[in-house]
GROMACS .gro file of N, CA and C in nm:
model
  477
    1UNK      N    1   4.544   0.730   1.759
    1UNK     CA    2   4.515   0.637   1.650
    1UNK      C    3   4.483   0.717   1.524
    2UNK      N    4   4.543   0.678   1.415
    2UNK     CA    5   4.518   0.749   1.290
    2UNK      C    6   4.388   0.697   1.227
    3UNK      N    7   4.341   0.772   1.129
    3UNK     CA    8   4.218   0.734   1.060
    3UNK      C    9   4.236   0.600   0.989
    4UNK      N   10   4.350   0.581   0.926
    4UNK     CA   11   4.376   0.456   0.853
    4UNK      C   12   4.383   0.337   0.950
    5UNK      N   13   4.446   0.354   1.064
    5UNK     CA   14   4.454   0.245   1.163
    5UNK      C   15   4.316   0.208   1.214
    6UNK      N   16   4.236   0.309   1.243
    6UNK     CA   17   4.100   0.284   1.291
    6UNK      C   18   4.018   0.211   1.185
    7UNK      N   19   4.029   0.257   1.061
    7UNK     CA   20   3.957   0.193   0.951
    7UNK      C   21   3.997   0.046   0.939
    8UNK      N   22   4.127   0.019   0.942
    8UNK     CA   23   4.175  -0.119   0.925
    8UNK      C   24   4.126  -0.209   1.039
    9UNK      N   25   4.127  -0.158   1.160
    9UNK     CA   26   4.080  -0.238   1.274
    9UNK      C   27   3.930  -0.267   1.261
   10UNK      N   28   3.855  -0.167   1.223
   10UNK     CA   29   3.710  -0.185   1.209
   10UNK      C   30   3.676  -0.277   1.091
   11UNK      N   31   3.750  -0.263   0.982
   11UNK     CA   32   3.727  -0.349   0.866
   11UNK      C   33   3.756  -0.495   0.902
   12UNK      N   34   3.862  -0.518   0.978
   12UNK     CA   35   3.894  -0.654   1.021
   12UNK      C   36   3.784  -0.710   1.111
   13UNK      N   37   3.733  -0.626   1.198
   13UNK     CA   38   3.625  -0.666   1.288
   13UNK      C   39   3.500  -0.702   1.207
   14UNK      N   40   3.468  -0.621   1.108
   14UNK     CA   41   3.350  -0.645   1.024
   14UNK      C   42   3.367  -0.767   0.935
   15UNK      N   43   3.488  -0.801   0.902
   15UNK     CA   44   3.513  -0.919   0.819
   15UNK      C   45   3.486  -1.048   0.898
   16UNK      N   46   3.494  -1.039   1.030
   16UNK     CA   47   3.472  -1.157   1.114
   16UNK      C   48   3.324  -1.181   1.145
   17UNK      N   49   3.248  -1.074   1.160
   17UNK     CA   50   3.107  -1.087   1.197
   17UNK      C   51   3.031  -0.963   1.151
   18UNK      N   52   2.897  -0.976   1.144
   18UNK     CA   53   2.814  -0.863   1.104
   18UNK      C   54   2.811  -0.758   1.216
   19UNK      N   55   2.824  -0.633   1.177
   19UNK     CA   56   2.813  -0.522   1.272
   19UNK      C   57   2.734  -0.410   1.205
   20UNK      N   58   2.672  -0.326   1.288
   20UNK     CA   59   2.596  -0.214   1.235
   20UNK      C   60   2.675  -0.084   1.254
   21UNK      N   61   2.624   0.022   1.193
   21UNK     CA   62   2.691   0.152   1.202
   21UNK      C   63   2.709   0.196   1.346
   22UNK      N   64   2.605   0.177   1.428
   22UNK     CA   65   2.610   0.224   1.566
   22UNK      C   66   2.718   0.153   1.646
   23UNK      N   67   2.738   0.025   1.623
   23UNK     CA   68   2.844  -0.047   1.694
   23UNK      C   69   2.981   0.008   1.655
   24UNK      N   70   2.996   0.041   1.528
   24UNK     CA   71   3.124   0.098   1.483
   24UNK      C   72   3.144   0.237   1.544
   25UNK      N   73   3.039   0.314   1.546
   25UNK     CA   74   3.046   0.449   1.603
   25UNK      C   75   3.079   0.444   1.753
   26UNK      N   76   3.016   0.350   1.825
   26UNK     CA   77   3.043   0.335   1.968
   26UNK      C   78   3.190   0.299   1.993
   27UNK      N   79   3.242   0.211   1.910
   27UNK     CA   80   3.381   0.170   1.924
   27UNK      C   81   3.474   0.290   1.900
   28UNK      N   82   3.444   0.369   1.798
   28UNK     CA   83   3.528   0.486   1.768
   28UNK      C   84   3.518   0.591   1.878
   29UNK      N   85   3.401   0.603   1.940
   29UNK     CA   86   3.388   0.697   2.053
   29UNK      C   87   3.476   0.653   2.169
   30UNK      N   88   3.482   0.521   2.193
   30UNK     CA   89   3.569   0.472   2.299
   30UNK      C   90   3.716   0.500   2.268
   31UNK      N   91   3.748   0.501   2.139
   31UNK     CA   92   3.885   0.534   2.097
   31UNK      C   93   3.909   0.685   2.096
   32UNK      N   94   3.804   0.761   2.124
   32UNK     CA   95   3.808   0.907   2.130
   32UNK      C   96   3.848   0.972   1.996
   33UNK      N   97   3.790   0.919   1.888
   33UNK     CA   98   3.811   0.979   1.756
   33UNK      C   99   3.710   1.091   1.738
   34UNK      N  100   3.749   1.196   1.667
   34UNK     CA  101   3.655   1.309   1.649
   34UNK      C  102   3.544   1.273   1.551
   35UNK      N  103   3.434   1.348   1.560
   35UNK     CA  104   3.312   1.321   1.482
   35UNK      C  105   3.337   1.315   1.331
   36UNK      N  106   3.412   1.409   1.279
   36UNK     CA  107   3.437   1.414   1.135
   36UNK      C  108   3.510   1.288   1.088
   37UNK      N  109   3.607   1.245   1.166
   37UNK     CA  110   3.682   1.124   1.132
   37UNK      C  111   3.590   1.002   1.139
   38UNK      N  112   3.505   0.998   1.240
   38UNK     CA  113   3.410   0.887   1.253
   38UNK      C  114   3.319   0.880   1.131
   39UNK      N  115   3.269   0.995   1.088
   39UNK     CA  116   3.180   1.000   0.972
   39UNK      C  117   3.250   0.949   0.846
   40UNK      N  118   3.374   0.990   0.827
   40UNK     CA  119   3.450   0.945   0.708
   40UNK      C  120   3.474   0.795   0.712
   41UNK      N  121   3.509   0.743   0.828
   41UNK     CA  122   3.535   0.599   0.840
   41UNK      C  123   3.408   0.519   0.816
   42UNK      N  124   3.297   0.562   0.877
   42UNK     CA  125   3.168   0.493   0.858
   42UNK      C  126   3.129   0.494   0.711
   43UNK      N  127   3.143   0.610   0.649
   43UNK     CA  128   3.109   0.623   0.506
   43UNK      C  129   3.190   0.526   0.422
   44UNK      N  130   3.318   0.514   0.453
   44UNK     CA  131   3.406   0.424   0.378
   44UNK      C  132   3.368   0.277   0.404
   45UNK      N  133   3.339   0.243   0.528
   45UNK     CA  134   3.299   0.106   0.561
   45UNK      C  135   3.169   0.067   0.490
   46UNK      N  136   3.076   0.161   0.482
   46UNK     CA  137   2.950   0.135   0.414
   46UNK      C  138   2.973   0.122   0.263
   47UNK      N  139   3.052   0.213   0.208
   47UNK     CA  140   3.079   0.212   0.064
   47UNK      C  141   3.146   0.082   0.021
   48UNK      N  142   3.235   0.033   0.105
   48UNK     CA  143   3.308  -0.091   0.072
   48UNK      C  144   3.235  -0.216   0.123
   49UNK      N  145   3.111  -0.198   0.168
   49UNK     CA  146   3.020  -0.305   0.211
   49UNK      C  147   3.069  -0.387   0.329
   50UNK      N  148   3.153  -0.327   0.413
   50UNK     CA  149   3.188  -0.393   0.539
   50UNK      C  150   3.072  -0.379   0.637
   51UNK      N  151   3.003  -0.267   0.630
   51UNK     CA  152   2.889  -0.241   0.717
   51UNK      C  153   2.765  -0.221   0.631
   52UNK      N  154   2.661  -0.297   0.665
   52UNK     CA  155   2.532  -0.285   0.596
   52UNK      C  156   2.426  -0.311   0.702
   53UNK      N  157   2.353  -0.208   0.741
   53UNK     CA  158   2.255  -0.222   0.849
   53UNK      C  159   2.146  -0.323   0.817
   54UNK      N  160   2.104  -0.330   0.692
   54UNK     CA  161   1.999  -0.425   0.656
   54UNK      C  162   2.050  -0.569   0.667
   55UNK      N  163   2.169  -0.593   0.618
   55UNK     CA  164   2.229  -0.726   0.627
   55UNK      C  165   2.250  -0.764   0.774
   56UNK      N  166   2.296  -0.667   0.853
   56UNK     CA  167   2.314  -0.690   0.996
   56UNK      C  168   2.180  -0.727   1.061
   57UNK      N  169   2.076  -0.651   1.031
   57UNK     CA  170   1.945  -0.674   1.092
   57UNK      C  171   1.893  -0.813   1.058
   58UNK      N  172   1.907  -0.855   0.934
   58UNK     CA  173   1.862  -0.989   0.895
   58UNK      C  174   1.933  -1.098   0.975
   59UNK      N  175   2.064  -1.088   0.984
   59UNK     CA  176   2.142  -1.187   1.058
   59UNK      C  177   2.108  -1.183   1.207
   60UNK      N  178   2.094  -1.064   1.261
   60UNK     CA  179   2.064  -1.046   1.403
   60UNK      C  180   1.929  -1.109   1.437
   61UNK      N  181   1.828  -1.079   1.358
   61UNK     CA  182   1.693  -1.130   1.382
   61UNK      C  183   1.693  -1.283   1.374
   62UNK      N  184   1.755  -1.336   1.272
   62UNK     CA  185   1.758  -1.481   1.254
   62UNK      C  186   1.827  -1.549   1.373
   63UNK      N  187   1.941  -1.497   1.414
   63UNK     CA  188   2.015  -1.556   1.526
   63UNK      C  189   1.939  -1.547   1.657
   64UNK      N  190   1.883  -1.431   1.687
   64UNK     CA  191   1.817  -1.411   1.816
   64UNK      C  192   1.689  -1.495   1.827
   65UNK      N  193   1.619  -1.513   1.719
   65UNK     CA  194   1.497  -1.594   1.724
   65UNK      C  195   1.532  -1.742   1.729
   66UNK      N  196   1.620  -1.787   1.642
   66UNK     CA  197   1.653  -1.929   1.636
   66UNK      C  198   1.732  -1.978   1.757
   67UNK      N  199   1.836  -1.906   1.793
   67UNK     CA  200   1.930  -1.957   1.893
   67UNK      C  201   1.905  -1.904   2.034
   68UNK      N  202   1.866  -1.779   2.046
   68UNK     CA  203   1.841  -1.722   2.179
   68UNK      C  204   1.694  -1.734   2.219
   69UNK      N  205   1.610  -1.775   2.123
   69UNK     CA  206   1.467  -1.794   2.147
   69UNK      C  207   1.400  -1.666   2.195
   70UNK      N  208   1.430  -1.556   2.128
   70UNK     CA  209   1.369  -1.427   2.160
   70UNK      C  210   1.245  -1.407   2.074
   71UNK      N  211   1.154  -1.326   2.122
   71UNK     CA  212   1.036  -1.288   2.046
   71UNK      C  213   1.061  -1.159   1.968
   72UNK      N  214   0.965  -1.125   1.882
   72UNK     CA  215   0.976  -1.006   1.797
   72UNK      C  216   0.997  -0.877   1.877
   73UNK      N  217   0.923  -0.862   1.987
   73UNK     CA  218   0.931  -0.737   2.064
   73UNK      C  219   1.071  -0.713   2.119
   74UNK      N  220   1.132  -0.817   2.173
   74UNK     CA  221   1.266  -0.803   2.230
   74UNK      C  222   1.368  -0.775   2.120
   75UNK      N  223   1.356  -0.844   2.009
   75UNK     CA  224   1.445  -0.822   1.895
   75UNK      C  225   1.430  -0.679   1.845
   76UNK      N  226   1.307  -0.634   1.832
   76UNK     CA  227   1.280  -0.499   1.783
   76UNK      C  228   1.338  -0.394   1.877
   77UNK      N  229   1.328  -0.419   2.006
   77UNK     CA  230   1.382  -0.324   2.104
   77UNK      C  231   1.534  -0.312   2.090
   78UNK      N  232   1.603  -0.424   2.071
   78UNK     CA  233   1.748  -0.419   2.057
   78UNK      C  234   1.786  -0.352   1.925
   79UNK      N  235   1.713  -0.379   1.819
   79UNK     CA  236   1.740  -0.312   1.691
   79UNK      C  237   1.723  -0.161   1.706
   80UNK      N  238   1.621  -0.120   1.780
   80UNK     CA  239   1.599   0.024   1.806
   80UNK      C  240   1.718   0.081   1.883
   81UNK      N  241   1.766   0.007   1.983
   81UNK     CA  242   1.880   0.055   2.062
   81UNK      C  243   2.007   0.065   1.977
   82UNK      N  244   2.016  -0.018   1.875
   82UNK     CA  245   2.130  -0.012   1.784
   82UNK      C  246   2.108   0.089   1.672
   83UNK      N  247   1.998   0.162   1.681
   83UNK     CA  248   1.962   0.269   1.588
   83UNK      C  249   1.950   0.222   1.443
   84UNK      N  250   1.892   0.103   1.427
   84UNK     CA  251   1.863   0.054   1.293
   84UNK      C  252   1.737   0.127   1.246
   85UNK      N  253   1.737   0.173   1.123
   85UNK     CA  254   1.625   0.248   1.067
   85UNK      C  255   1.494   0.172   1.083
   86UNK      N  256   1.386   0.243   1.115
   86UNK     CA  257   1.255   0.181   1.139
   86UNK      C  258   1.205   0.100   1.019
   87UNK      N  259   1.230   0.152   0.900
   87UNK     CA  260   1.185   0.080   0.779
   87UNK      C  261   1.256  -0.054   0.767
   88UNK      N  262   1.386  -0.056   0.793
   88UNK     CA  263   1.463  -0.181   0.787
   88UNK      C  264   1.412  -0.276   0.895
   89UNK      N  265   1.390  -0.225   1.016
   89UNK     CA  266   1.338  -0.308   1.124
   89UNK      C  267   1.208  -0.375   1.082
   90UNK      N  268   1.115  -0.295   1.033
   90UNK     CA  269   0.983  -0.348   0.998
   90UNK      C  270   0.993  -0.450   0.886
   91UNK      N  271   1.074  -0.419   0.786
   91UNK     CA  272   1.089  -0.510   0.672
   91UNK      C  273   1.145  -0.645   0.718
   92UNK      N  274   1.249  -0.642   0.800
   92UNK     CA  275   1.314  -0.765   0.845
   92UNK      C  276   1.222  -0.844   0.939
   93UNK      N  277   1.153  -0.774   1.029
   93UNK     CA  278   1.063  -0.844   1.121
   93UNK      C  279   0.943  -0.904   1.048
   94UNK      N  280   0.899  -0.839   0.941
   94UNK     CA  281   0.788  -0.893   0.862
   94UNK      C  282   0.827  -1.019   0.786
   95UNK      N  283   0.956  -1.037   0.763
   95UNK     CA  284   1.004  -1.155   0.689
   95UNK      C  285   1.012  -1.281   0.774
   96UNK      N  286   0.990  -1.268   0.904
   96UNK     CA  287   0.998  -1.384   0.993
   96UNK      C  288   0.888  -1.482   0.956
   97UNK      N  289   0.927  -1.606   0.934
   97UNK     CA  290   0.831  -1.711   0.900
   97UNK      C  291   0.746  -1.744   1.023
   98UNK      N  292   0.616  -1.733   1.008
   98UNK     CA  293   0.524  -1.751   1.122
   98UNK      C  294   0.533  -1.892   1.181
   99UNK      N  295   0.546  -1.991   1.095
   99UNK     CA  296   0.554  -2.130   1.144
   99UNK      C  297   0.683  -2.149   1.224
  100UNK      N  298   0.793  -2.099   1.172
  100UNK     CA  299   0.920  -2.111   1.243
  100UNK      C  300   0.915  -2.037   1.377
  101UNK      N  301   0.849  -1.923   1.377
  101UNK     CA  302   0.835  -1.842   1.498
  101UNK      C  303   0.758  -1.918   1.606
  102UNK      N  304   0.648  -1.981   1.566
  102UNK     CA  305   0.569  -2.061   1.660
  102UNK      C  306   0.647  -2.186   1.704
  103UNK      N  307   0.727  -2.241   1.613
  103UNK     CA  308   0.808  -2.359   1.646
  103UNK      C  309   0.919  -2.326   1.747
  104UNK      N  310   0.949  -2.199   1.764
  104UNK     CA  311   1.045  -2.157   1.866
  104UNK      C  312   0.974  -2.148   2.001
  105UNK      N  313   0.856  -2.090   2.001
  105UNK     CA  314   0.785  -2.065   2.127
  105UNK      C  315   0.725  -2.192   2.188
  106UNK      N  316   0.666  -2.278   2.107
  106UNK     CA  317   0.598  -2.397   2.163
  106UNK      C  318   0.690  -2.483   2.250
  107UNK      N  319   0.808  -2.525   2.199
  107UNK     CA  320   0.894  -2.608   2.285
  107UNK      C  321   0.947  -2.531   2.407
  108UNK      N  322   0.964  -2.402   2.391
  108UNK     CA  323   1.010  -2.318   2.502
  108UNK      C  324   0.907  -2.321   2.615
  109UNK      N  325   0.780  -2.305   2.579
  109UNK     CA  326   0.673  -2.309   2.678
  109UNK      C  327   0.656  -2.449   2.737
  110UNK      N  328   0.669  -2.548   2.653
  110UNK     CA  329   0.655  -2.687   2.699
  110UNK      C  330   0.763  -2.720   2.802
  111UNK      N  331   0.886  -2.678   2.774
  111UNK     CA  332   0.997  -2.701   2.866
  111UNK      C  333   0.976  -2.625   2.997
  112UNK      N  334   0.935  -2.500   2.985
  112UNK     CA  335   0.913  -2.417   3.103
  112UNK      C  336   0.800  -2.473   3.190
  113UNK      N  337   0.697  -2.525   3.124
  113UNK     CA  338   0.581  -2.580   3.194
  113UNK      C  339   0.623  -2.692   3.291
  114UNK      N  340   0.722  -2.771   3.252
  114UNK     CA  341   0.768  -2.882   3.336
  114UNK      C  342   0.829  -2.833   3.467
  115UNK      N  343   0.891  -2.716   3.464
  115UNK     CA  344   0.961  -2.667   3.583
  115UNK      C  345   0.881  -2.571   3.669
  116UNK      N  346   0.758  -2.543   3.631
  116UNK     CA  347   0.677  -2.446   3.706
  116UNK      C  348   0.590  -2.517   3.809
  117UNK      N  349   0.593  -2.464   3.929
  117UNK     CA  350   0.504  -2.514   4.035
  117UNK      C  351   0.387  -2.415   4.045
  118UNK      N  352   0.266  -2.468   4.027
  118UNK     CA  353   0.149  -2.382   4.033
  118UNK      C  354   0.034  -2.456   4.099
  119UNK      N  355  -0.052  -2.381   4.166
  119UNK     CA  356  -0.166  -2.440   4.238
  119UNK      C  357  -0.285  -2.466   4.145
  120UNK      N  358  -0.288  -2.394   4.031
  120UNK     CA  359  -0.401  -2.410   3.939
  120UNK      C  360  -0.354  -2.387   3.797
  121UNK      N  361  -0.440  -2.424   3.703
  121UNK     CA  362  -0.409  -2.400   3.562
  121UNK      C  363  -0.397  -2.250   3.535
  122UNK      N  364  -0.480  -2.172   3.601
  122UNK     CA  365  -0.476  -2.027   3.584
  122UNK      C  366  -0.339  -1.972   3.626
  123UNK      N  367  -0.292  -2.014   3.742
  123UNK     CA  368  -0.161  -1.967   3.791
  123UNK      C  369  -0.049  -2.014   3.698
  124UNK      N  370  -0.058  -2.138   3.651
  124UNK     CA  371   0.041  -2.192   3.558
  124UNK      C  372   0.046  -2.108   3.431
  125UNK      N  373  -0.073  -2.079   3.376
  125UNK     CA  374  -0.079  -1.999   3.253
  125UNK      C  375  -0.025  -1.858   3.275
  126UNK      N  376  -0.053  -1.800   3.392
  126UNK     CA  377   0.000  -1.666   3.422
  126UNK      C  378   0.153  -1.666   3.424
  127UNK      N  379   0.209  -1.769   3.485
  127UNK     CA  380   0.356  -1.778   3.493
  127UNK      C  381   0.417  -1.800   3.354
  128UNK      N  382   0.351  -1.883   3.275
  128UNK     CA  383   0.398  -1.905   3.137
  128UNK      C  384   0.389  -1.777   3.055
  129UNK      N  385   0.280  -1.703   3.074
  129UNK     CA  386   0.261  -1.575   3.004
  129UNK      C  387   0.374  -1.478   3.039
  130UNK      N  388   0.397  -1.463   3.169
  130UNK     CA  389   0.502  -1.370   3.214
  130UNK      C  390   0.638  -1.409   3.157
  131UNK      N  391   0.667  -1.539   3.158
  131UNK     CA  392   0.793  -1.588   3.104
  131UNK      C  393   0.807  -1.553   2.955
  132UNK      N  394   0.704  -1.583   2.878
  132UNK     CA  395   0.710  -1.559   2.733
  132UNK      C  396   0.709  -1.410   2.700
  133UNK      N  397   0.635  -1.330   2.776
  133UNK     CA  398   0.637  -1.185   2.754
  133UNK      C  399   0.777  -1.130   2.781
  134UNK      N  400   0.843  -1.183   2.882
  134UNK     CA  401   0.980  -1.141   2.912
  134UNK      C  402   1.077  -1.177   2.801
  135UNK      N  403   1.046  -1.282   2.727
  135UNK     CA  404   1.128  -1.321   2.613
  135UNK      C  405   1.099  -1.238   2.489
  136UNK      N  406   0.993  -1.156   2.495
  136UNK     CA  407   0.962  -1.068   2.384
  136UNK      C  408   0.854  -1.115   2.290
  137UNK      N  409   0.782  -1.218   2.330
  137UNK     CA  410   0.672  -1.265   2.246
  137UNK      C  411   0.547  -1.184   2.278
  138UNK      N  412   0.459  -1.171   2.181
  138UNK     CA  413   0.338  -1.092   2.200
  138UNK      C  414   0.228  -1.179   2.262
  139UNK      N  415   0.135  -1.112   2.326
  139UNK     CA  416   0.028  -1.179   2.400
  139UNK      C  417  -0.051  -1.275   2.311
  140UNK      N  418  -0.087  -1.232   2.190
  140UNK     CA  419  -0.170  -1.317   2.104
  140UNK      C  420  -0.099  -1.446   2.063
  141UNK      N  421   0.029  -1.438   2.034
  141UNK     CA  422   0.107  -1.556   1.996
  141UNK      C  423   0.121  -1.650   2.117
  142UNK      N  424   0.147  -1.593   2.233
  142UNK     CA  425   0.161  -1.674   2.355
  142UNK      C  426   0.031  -1.748   2.383
  143UNK      N  427  -0.079  -1.673   2.377
  143UNK     CA  428  -0.211  -1.732   2.404
  143UNK      C  429  -0.238  -1.847   2.306
  144UNK      N  430  -0.204  -1.826   2.182
  144UNK     CA  431  -0.224  -1.927   2.078
  144UNK      C  432  -0.146  -2.054   2.114
  145UNK      N  433  -0.021  -2.039   2.157
  145UNK     CA  434   0.062  -2.155   2.190
  145UNK      C  435   0.018  -2.222   2.319
  146UNK      N  436  -0.022  -2.145   2.418
  146UNK     CA  437  -0.068  -2.202   2.545
  146UNK      C  438  -0.197  -2.280   2.522
  147UNK      N  439  -0.288  -2.226   2.442
  147UNK     CA  440  -0.413  -2.296   2.413
  147UNK      C  441  -0.387  -2.429   2.343
  148UNK      N  442  -0.294  -2.431   2.249
  148UNK     CA  443  -0.259  -2.554   2.178
  148UNK      C  444  -0.196  -2.653   2.274
  149UNK      N  445  -0.105  -2.606   2.362
  149UNK     CA  446  -0.042  -2.694   2.459
  149UNK      C  447  -0.144  -2.757   2.553
  150UNK      N  448  -0.243  -2.677   2.597
  150UNK     CA  449  -0.346  -2.730   2.686
  150UNK      C  450  -0.428  -2.838   2.615
  151UNK      N  451  -0.461  -2.818   2.489
  151UNK     CA  452  -0.536  -2.918   2.412
  151UNK      C  453  -0.455  -3.045   2.398
  152UNK      N  454  -0.324  -3.032   2.372
  152UNK     CA  455  -0.237  -3.148   2.359
  152UNK      C  456  -0.227  -3.223   2.492
  153UNK      N  457  -0.213  -3.151   2.602
  153UNK     CA  458  -0.205  -3.213   2.734
  153UNK      C  459  -0.334  -3.290   2.764
  154UNK      N  460  -0.447  -3.232   2.730
  154UNK     CA  461  -0.575  -3.294   2.757
  154UNK      C  462  -0.591  -3.423   2.676
  155UNK      N  463  -0.554  -3.420   2.548
  155UNK     CA  464  -0.566  -3.539   2.465
  155UNK      C  465  -0.464  -3.645   2.506
  156UNK      N  466  -0.346  -3.604   2.556
  156UNK     CA  467  -0.247  -3.701   2.603
  156UNK      C  468  -0.300  -3.778   2.725
  157UNK      N  469  -0.373  -3.708   2.813
  157UNK     CA  470  -0.423  -3.770   2.934
  157UNK      C  471  -0.538  -3.867   2.906
  158UNK      N  472  -0.613  -3.844   2.800
  158UNK     CA  473  -0.728  -3.929   2.770
  158UNK      C  474  -0.691  -4.053   2.688
  159UNK      N  475  -0.572  -4.053   2.631
  159UNK     CA  476  -0.530  -4.169   2.550
  159UNK      C  477  -0.500  -4.291   2.632
   0.00000   0.00000   0.00000
């Protein structure tokens, strides 16, 4: 594959969806292109704004939180694996709206609560915690949502 062919294929790919530098580099490694050629192609893709790690990170974070219902920790781990710069990661993760973030977790926990079999409230909360931690949410946010859910359940029963 020539440099121009590789560039055109990658540019077409980037025109369809957001991609980061590492994804492009991985694809070129599979095509067995040499390092110097990879560097030139990446540089050209960045210069022509086909690839922008910050733009990719924003779209990635928004999609994973809204649609996949992931927490910050899981999103951050994947961004790290995609070798997104730490500063970009922190900036994008700090932009997450706290209310929207909680609005993702609360219904997720409420739905999960319906399907969990537990002998006590303690066991139920432990299972909910484990579930939410696996989704990448932090302990303090989970605790906050579980406490609110318990208060809501209690007031629903007394009405």
